[in-house]
PDB file of C-alpha atoms in Angstrom:
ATOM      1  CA  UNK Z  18       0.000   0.000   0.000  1.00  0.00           C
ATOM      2  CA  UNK Z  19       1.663   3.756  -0.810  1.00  0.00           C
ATOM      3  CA  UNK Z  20       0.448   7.014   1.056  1.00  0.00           C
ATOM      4  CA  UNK Z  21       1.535  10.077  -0.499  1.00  0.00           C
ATOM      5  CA  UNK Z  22       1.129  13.378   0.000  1.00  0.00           C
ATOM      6  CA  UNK Z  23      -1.794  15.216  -2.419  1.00  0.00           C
ATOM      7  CA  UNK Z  24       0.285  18.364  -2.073  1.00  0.00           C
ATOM      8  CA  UNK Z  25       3.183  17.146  -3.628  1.00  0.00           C
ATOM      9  CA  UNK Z  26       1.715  15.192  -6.559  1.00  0.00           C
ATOM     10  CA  UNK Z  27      -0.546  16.312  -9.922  1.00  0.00           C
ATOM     11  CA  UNK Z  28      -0.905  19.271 -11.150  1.00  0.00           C
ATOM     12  CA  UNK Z  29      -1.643  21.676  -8.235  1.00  0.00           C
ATOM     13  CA  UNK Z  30      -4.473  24.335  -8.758  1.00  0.00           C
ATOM     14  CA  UNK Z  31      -4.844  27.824  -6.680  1.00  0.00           C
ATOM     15  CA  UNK Z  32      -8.071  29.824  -7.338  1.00  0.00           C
ATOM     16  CA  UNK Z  33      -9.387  32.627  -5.927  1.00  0.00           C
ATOM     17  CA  UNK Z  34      -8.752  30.491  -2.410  1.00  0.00           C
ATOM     18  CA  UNK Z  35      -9.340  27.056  -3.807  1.00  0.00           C
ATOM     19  CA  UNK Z  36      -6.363  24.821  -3.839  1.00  0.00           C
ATOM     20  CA  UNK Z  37      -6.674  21.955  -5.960  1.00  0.00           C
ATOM     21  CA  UNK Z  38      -4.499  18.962  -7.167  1.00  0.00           C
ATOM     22  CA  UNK Z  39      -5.201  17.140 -10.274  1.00  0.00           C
ATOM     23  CA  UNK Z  40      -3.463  13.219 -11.090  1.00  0.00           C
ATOM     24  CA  UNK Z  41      -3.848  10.896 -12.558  1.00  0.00           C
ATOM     25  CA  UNK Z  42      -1.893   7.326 -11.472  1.00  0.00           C
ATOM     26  CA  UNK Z  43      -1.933   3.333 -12.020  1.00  0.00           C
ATOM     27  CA  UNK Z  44      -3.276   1.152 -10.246  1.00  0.00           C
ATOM     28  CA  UNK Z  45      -2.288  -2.052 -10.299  1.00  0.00           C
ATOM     29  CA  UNK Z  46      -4.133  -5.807  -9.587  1.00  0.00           C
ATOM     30  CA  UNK Z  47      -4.305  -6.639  -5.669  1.00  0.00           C
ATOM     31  CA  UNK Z  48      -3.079  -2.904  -4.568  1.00  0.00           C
ATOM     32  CA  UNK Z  49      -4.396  -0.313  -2.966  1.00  0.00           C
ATOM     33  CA  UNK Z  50      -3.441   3.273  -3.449  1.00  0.00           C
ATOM     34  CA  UNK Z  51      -4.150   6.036  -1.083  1.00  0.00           C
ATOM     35  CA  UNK Z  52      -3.556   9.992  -0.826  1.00  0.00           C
ATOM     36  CA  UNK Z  53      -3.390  12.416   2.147  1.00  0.00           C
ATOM     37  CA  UNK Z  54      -3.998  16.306   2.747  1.00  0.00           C
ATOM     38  CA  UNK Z  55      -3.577  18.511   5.824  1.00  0.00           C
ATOM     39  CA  UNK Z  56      -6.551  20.390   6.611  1.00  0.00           C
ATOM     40  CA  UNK Z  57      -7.630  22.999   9.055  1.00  0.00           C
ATOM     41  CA  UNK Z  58     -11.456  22.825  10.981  1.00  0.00           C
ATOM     42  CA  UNK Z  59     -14.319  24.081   8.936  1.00  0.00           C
ATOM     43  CA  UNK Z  60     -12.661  23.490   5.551  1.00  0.00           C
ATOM     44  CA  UNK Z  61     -14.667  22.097   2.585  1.00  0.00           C
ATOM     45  CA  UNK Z  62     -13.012  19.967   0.259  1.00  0.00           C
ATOM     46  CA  UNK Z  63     -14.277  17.945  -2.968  1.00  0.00           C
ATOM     47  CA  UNK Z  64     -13.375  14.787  -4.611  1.00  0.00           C
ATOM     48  CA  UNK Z  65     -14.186  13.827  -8.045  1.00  0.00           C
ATOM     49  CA  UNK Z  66     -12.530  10.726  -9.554  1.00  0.00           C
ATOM     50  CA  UNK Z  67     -13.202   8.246 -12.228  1.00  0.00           C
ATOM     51  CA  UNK Z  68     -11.669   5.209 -13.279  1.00  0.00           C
ATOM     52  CA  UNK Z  69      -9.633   5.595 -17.557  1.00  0.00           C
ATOM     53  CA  UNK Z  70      -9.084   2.238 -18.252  1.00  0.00           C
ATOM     54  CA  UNK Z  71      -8.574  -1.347 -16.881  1.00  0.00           C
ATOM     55  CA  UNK Z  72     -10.976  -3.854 -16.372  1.00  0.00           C
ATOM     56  CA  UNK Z  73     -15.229  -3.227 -15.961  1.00  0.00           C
ATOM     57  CA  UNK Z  74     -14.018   0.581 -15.142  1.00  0.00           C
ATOM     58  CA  UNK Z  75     -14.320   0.465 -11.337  1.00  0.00           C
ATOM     59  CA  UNK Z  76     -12.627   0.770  -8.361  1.00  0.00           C
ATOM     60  CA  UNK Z  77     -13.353   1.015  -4.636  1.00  0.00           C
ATOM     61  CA  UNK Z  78     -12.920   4.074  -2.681  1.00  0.00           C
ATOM     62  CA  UNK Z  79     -12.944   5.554   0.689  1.00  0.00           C
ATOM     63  CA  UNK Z  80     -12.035   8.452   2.783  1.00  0.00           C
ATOM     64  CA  UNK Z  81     -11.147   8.955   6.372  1.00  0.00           C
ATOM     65  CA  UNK Z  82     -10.625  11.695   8.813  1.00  0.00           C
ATOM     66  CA  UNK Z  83      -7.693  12.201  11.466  1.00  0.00           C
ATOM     67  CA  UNK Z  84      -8.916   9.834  13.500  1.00  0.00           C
ATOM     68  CA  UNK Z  85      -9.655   7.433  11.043  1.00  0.00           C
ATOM     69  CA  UNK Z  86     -13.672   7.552  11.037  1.00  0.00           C
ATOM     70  CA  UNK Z  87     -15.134   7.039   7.398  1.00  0.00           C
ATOM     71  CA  UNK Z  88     -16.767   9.689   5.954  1.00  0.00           C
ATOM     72  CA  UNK Z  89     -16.976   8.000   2.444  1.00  0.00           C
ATOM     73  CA  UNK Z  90     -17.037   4.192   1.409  1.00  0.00           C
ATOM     74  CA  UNK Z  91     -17.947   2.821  -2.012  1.00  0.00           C
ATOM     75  CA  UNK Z  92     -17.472  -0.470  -3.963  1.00  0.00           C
ATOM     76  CA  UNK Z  93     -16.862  -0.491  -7.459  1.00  0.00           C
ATOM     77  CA  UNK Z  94     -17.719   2.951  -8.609  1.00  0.00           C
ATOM     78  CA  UNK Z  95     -16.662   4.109 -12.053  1.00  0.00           C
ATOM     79  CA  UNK Z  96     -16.854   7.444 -11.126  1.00  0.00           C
ATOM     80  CA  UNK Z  97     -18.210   9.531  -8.163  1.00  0.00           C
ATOM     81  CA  UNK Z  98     -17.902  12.729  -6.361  1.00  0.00           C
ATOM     82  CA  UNK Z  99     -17.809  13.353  -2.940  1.00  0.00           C
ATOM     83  CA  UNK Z 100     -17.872  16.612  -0.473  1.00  0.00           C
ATOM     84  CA  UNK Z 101     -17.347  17.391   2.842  1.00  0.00           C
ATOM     85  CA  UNK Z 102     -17.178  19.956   5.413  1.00  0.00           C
ATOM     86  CA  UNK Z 103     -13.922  18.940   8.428  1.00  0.00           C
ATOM     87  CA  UNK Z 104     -14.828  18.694  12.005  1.00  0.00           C
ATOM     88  CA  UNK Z 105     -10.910  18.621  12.917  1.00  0.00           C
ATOM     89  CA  UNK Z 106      -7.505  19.825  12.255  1.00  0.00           C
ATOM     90  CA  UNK Z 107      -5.547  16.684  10.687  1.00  0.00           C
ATOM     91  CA  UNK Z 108      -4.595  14.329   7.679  1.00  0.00           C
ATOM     92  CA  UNK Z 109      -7.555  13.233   5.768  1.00  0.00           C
ATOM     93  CA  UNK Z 110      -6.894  10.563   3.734  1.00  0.00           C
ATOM     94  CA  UNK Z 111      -8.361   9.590   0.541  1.00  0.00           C
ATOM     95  CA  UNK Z 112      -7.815   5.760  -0.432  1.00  0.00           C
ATOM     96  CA  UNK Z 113      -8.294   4.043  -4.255  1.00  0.00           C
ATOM     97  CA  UNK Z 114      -8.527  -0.148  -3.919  1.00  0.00           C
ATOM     98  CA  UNK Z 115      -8.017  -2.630  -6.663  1.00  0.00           C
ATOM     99  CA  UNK Z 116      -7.698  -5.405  -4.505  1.00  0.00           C
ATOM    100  CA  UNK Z 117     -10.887  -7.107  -6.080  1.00  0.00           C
ATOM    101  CA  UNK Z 118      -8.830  -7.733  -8.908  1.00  0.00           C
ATOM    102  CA  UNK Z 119      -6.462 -10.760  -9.329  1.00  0.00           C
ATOM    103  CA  UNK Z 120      -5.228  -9.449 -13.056  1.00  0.00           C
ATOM    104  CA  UNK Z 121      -6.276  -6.203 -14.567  1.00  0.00           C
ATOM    105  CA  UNK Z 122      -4.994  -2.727 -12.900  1.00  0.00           C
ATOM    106  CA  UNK Z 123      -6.644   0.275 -13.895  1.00  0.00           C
ATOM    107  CA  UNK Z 124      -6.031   3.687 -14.524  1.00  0.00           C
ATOM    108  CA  UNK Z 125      -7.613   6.218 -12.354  1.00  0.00           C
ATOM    109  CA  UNK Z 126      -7.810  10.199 -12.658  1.00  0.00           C
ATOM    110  CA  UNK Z 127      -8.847  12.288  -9.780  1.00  0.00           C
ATOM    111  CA  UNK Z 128      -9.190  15.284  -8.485  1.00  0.00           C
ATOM    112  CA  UNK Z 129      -9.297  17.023  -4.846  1.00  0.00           C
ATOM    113  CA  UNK Z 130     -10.232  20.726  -3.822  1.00  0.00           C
ATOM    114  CA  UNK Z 131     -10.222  22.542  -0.610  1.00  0.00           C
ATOM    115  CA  UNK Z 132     -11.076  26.157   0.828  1.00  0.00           C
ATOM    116  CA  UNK Z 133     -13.522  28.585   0.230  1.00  0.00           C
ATOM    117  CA  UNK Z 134     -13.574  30.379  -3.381  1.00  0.00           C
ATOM    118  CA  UNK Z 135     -13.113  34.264  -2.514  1.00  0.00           C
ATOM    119  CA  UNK Z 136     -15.279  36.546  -4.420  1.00  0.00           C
ATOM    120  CA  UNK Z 137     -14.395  37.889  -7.424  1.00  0.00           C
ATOM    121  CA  UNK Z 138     -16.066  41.512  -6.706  1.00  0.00           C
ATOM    122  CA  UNK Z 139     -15.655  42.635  -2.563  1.00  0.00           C
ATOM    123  CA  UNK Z 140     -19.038  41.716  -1.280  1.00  0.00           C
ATOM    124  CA  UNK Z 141     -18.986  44.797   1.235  1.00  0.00           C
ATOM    125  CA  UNK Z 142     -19.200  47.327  -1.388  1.00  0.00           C
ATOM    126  CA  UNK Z 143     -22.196  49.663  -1.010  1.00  0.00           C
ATOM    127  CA  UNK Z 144     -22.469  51.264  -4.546  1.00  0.00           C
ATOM    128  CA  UNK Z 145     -23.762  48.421  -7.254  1.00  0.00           C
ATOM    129  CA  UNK Z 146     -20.968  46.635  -9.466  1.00  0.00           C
ATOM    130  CA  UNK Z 147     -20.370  48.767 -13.194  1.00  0.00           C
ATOM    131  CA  UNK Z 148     -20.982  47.287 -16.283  1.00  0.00           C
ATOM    132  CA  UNK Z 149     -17.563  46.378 -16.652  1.00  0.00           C
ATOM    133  CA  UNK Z 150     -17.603  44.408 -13.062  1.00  0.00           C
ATOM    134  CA  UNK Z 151     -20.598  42.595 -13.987  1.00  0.00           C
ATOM    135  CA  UNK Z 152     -18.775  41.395 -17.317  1.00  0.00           C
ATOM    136  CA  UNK Z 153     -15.536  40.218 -15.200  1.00  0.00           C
ATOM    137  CA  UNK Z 154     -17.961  37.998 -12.867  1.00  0.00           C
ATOM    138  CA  UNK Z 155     -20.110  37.000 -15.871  1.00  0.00           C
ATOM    139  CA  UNK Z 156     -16.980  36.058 -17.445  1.00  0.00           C
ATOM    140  CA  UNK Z 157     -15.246  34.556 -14.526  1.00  0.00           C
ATOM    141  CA  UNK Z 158     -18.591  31.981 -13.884  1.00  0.00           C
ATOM    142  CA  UNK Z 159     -18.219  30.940 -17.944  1.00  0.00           C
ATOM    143  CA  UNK Z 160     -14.736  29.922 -17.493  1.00  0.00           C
ATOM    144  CA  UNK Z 161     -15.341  27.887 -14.774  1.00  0.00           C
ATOM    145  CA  UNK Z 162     -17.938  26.281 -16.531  1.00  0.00           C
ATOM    146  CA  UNK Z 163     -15.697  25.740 -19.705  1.00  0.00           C
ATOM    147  CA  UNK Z 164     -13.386  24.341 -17.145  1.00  0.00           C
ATOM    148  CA  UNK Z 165     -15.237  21.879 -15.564  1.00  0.00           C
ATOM    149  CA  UNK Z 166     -16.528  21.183 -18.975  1.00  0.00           C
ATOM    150  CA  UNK Z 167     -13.081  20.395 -20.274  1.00  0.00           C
ATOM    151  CA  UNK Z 168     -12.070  17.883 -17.514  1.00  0.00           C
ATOM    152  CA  UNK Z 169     -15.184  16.223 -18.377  1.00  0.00           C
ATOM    153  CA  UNK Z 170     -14.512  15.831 -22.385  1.00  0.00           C
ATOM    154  CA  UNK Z 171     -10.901  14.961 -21.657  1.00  0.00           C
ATOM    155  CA  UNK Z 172     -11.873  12.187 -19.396  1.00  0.00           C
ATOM    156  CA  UNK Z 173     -14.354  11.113 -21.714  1.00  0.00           C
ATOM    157  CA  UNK Z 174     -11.695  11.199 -24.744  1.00  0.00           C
ATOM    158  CA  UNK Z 175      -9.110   9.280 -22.611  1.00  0.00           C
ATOM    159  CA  UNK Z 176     -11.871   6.218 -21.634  1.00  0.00           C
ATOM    160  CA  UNK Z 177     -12.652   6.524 -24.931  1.00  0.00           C
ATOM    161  CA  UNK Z 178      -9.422   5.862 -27.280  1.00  0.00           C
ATOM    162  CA  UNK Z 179      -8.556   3.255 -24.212  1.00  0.00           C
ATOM    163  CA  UNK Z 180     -11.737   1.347 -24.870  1.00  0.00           C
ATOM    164  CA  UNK Z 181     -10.897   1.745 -28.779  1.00  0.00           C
ATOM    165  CA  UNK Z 182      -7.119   0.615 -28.166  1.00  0.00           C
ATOM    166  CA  UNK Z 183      -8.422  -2.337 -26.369  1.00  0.00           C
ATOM    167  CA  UNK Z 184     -11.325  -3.190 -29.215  1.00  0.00           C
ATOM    168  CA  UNK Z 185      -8.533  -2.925 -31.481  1.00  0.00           C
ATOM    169  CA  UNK Z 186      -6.242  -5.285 -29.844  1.00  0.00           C
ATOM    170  CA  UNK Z 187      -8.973  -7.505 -29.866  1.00  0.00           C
ATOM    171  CA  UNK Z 188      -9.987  -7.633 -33.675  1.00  0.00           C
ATOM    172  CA  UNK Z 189      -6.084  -7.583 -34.658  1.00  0.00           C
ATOM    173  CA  UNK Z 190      -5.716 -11.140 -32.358  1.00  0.00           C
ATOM    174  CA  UNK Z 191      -8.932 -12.270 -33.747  1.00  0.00           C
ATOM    175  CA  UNK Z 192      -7.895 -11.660 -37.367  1.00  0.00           C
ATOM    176  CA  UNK Z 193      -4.992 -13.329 -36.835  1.00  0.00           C
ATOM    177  CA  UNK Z 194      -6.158 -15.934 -35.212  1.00  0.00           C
ATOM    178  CA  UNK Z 195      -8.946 -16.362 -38.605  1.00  0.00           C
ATOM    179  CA  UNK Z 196      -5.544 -15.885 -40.662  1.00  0.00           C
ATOM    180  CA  UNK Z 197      -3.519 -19.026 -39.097  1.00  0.00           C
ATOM    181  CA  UNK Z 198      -7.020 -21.418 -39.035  1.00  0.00           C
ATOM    182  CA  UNK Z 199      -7.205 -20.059 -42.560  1.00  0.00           C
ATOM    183  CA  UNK Z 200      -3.936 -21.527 -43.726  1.00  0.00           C
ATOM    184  CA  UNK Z 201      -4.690 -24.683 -41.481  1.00  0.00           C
ATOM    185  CA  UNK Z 202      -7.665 -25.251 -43.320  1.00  0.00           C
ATOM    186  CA  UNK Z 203      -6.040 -24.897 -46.879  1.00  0.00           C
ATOM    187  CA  UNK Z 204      -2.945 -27.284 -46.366  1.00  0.00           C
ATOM    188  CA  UNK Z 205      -5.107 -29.721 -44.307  1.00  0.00           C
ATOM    189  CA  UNK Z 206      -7.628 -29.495 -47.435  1.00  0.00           C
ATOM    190  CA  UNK Z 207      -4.625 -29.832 -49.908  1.00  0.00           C
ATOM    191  CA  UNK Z 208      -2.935 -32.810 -48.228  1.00  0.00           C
ATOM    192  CA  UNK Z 209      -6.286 -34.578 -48.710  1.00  0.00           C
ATOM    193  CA  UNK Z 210      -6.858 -34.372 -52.026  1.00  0.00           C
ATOM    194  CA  UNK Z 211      -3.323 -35.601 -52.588  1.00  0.00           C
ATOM    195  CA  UNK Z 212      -4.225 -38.590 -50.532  1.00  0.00           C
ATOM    196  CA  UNK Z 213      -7.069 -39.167 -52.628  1.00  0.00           C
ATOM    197  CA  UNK Z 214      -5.568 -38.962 -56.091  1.00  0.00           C
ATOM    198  CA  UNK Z 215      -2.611 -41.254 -54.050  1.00  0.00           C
ATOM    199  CA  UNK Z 216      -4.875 -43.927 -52.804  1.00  0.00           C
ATOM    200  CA  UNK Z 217      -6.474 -43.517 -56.586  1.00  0.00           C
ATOM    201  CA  UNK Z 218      -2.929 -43.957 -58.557  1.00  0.00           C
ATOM    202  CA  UNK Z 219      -2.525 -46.846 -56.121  1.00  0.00           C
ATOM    203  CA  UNK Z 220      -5.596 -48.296 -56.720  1.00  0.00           C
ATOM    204  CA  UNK Z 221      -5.504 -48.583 -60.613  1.00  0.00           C
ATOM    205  CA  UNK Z 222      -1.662 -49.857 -60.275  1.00  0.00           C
ATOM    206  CA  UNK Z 223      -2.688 -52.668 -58.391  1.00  0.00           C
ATOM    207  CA  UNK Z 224      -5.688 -53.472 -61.072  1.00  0.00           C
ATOM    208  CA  UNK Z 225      -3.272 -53.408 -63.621  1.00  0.00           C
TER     209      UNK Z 225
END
């Protein structure tokens, strides 16, 4: 089993006050896989994961607080999301399990956020935001949008061309598998036609 640090993994995301870390990592047969963060009390962090390749696409998952109580616990998901609020300072812990599986390891993206997004505009303003404000926060809710939209497309593409890879390894053994029981069929067809015109030849020697 590996624990490792979320903070020093993935590609690590800070804004407007939300940290993030995105990774994606192998998982192989029988193993399980699990990821830590340091949090402060009353700090709300998300999970999203989902499972790229390997096997039926699933994987079981479960997170813990400091003092190991689960908060989350699920069998064989594809792909979930989770969030939660702490109740305690500590190391929350975030665990992937393939342990189900005796032969296939999978390939598993995820992605972990934590801390309150800060307001674009200050929210203690007493004079109403300008047109040009209200285009920055217009703006600033698309691209998150186009974001999360994104992820979701690129996960998609990546299960995807894996699946397709896979289909394609398939047909290639299964072609040449039709290939060799091709030739096997044609040389075991040959040799008995020779036998026949032999045991023919043979026959009308023998009459003679």
């Amino acid at each position: 089993n590996n624990y490792v640090g979320l903070s020093s993994l993935g590609h690590v995301l800070v804004v407007f006050g939300v940290f993030g870390t995105e990774l994606t990592f192998e998982l192989p047969d029988n193993d399980k896989q699990c990821f830590y963060e340091e949090l402060e009390k009353d700090v709300r962090f998300d999970i999203d994961f989902q499972v790229i390749s390997g096997g039926n696409y699933d994987v079981d998952c479960f997170v813990t607080d400091p003092q190991n109580n689960v908060l989350y616990n699920e069998r064989k998901k594809q792909y979930d999301s989770f969030s939660h609020t702490t109740a305690m300072k500590g190391d929350y812990k975030v665990c992937f399990s393939n342990e189900f599986s005796t032969f296939t390891h999978k390939t598993v993206y995820m992605e972990f956020r934590y801390g309150d997004e800060v307001p674009l505009m200050p929210i203690t303003r007493s004079t109403a935001l300008t047109q040009l404000e209200s285009s920055c926060v217009s703006i600033h809710e698309i691209l998150k949008v186009v974001a999360d939209s994104q992820t979701r497309y690129r996960l998609r593409e990546a299960h995807d061309r894996t699946k397709a890879e896979h289909l394609l390894e398939r047909v290639t053994y299964w072609s040449f598998g039709q290939t060799v029981m091709l030739f096997v069929i044609g040389i075991s067809q040959v040799m008995l036609l020779r036998s026949f015109f032999t045991e023919k030849k043979g026959s009308v020697a023998a009459t003679t």
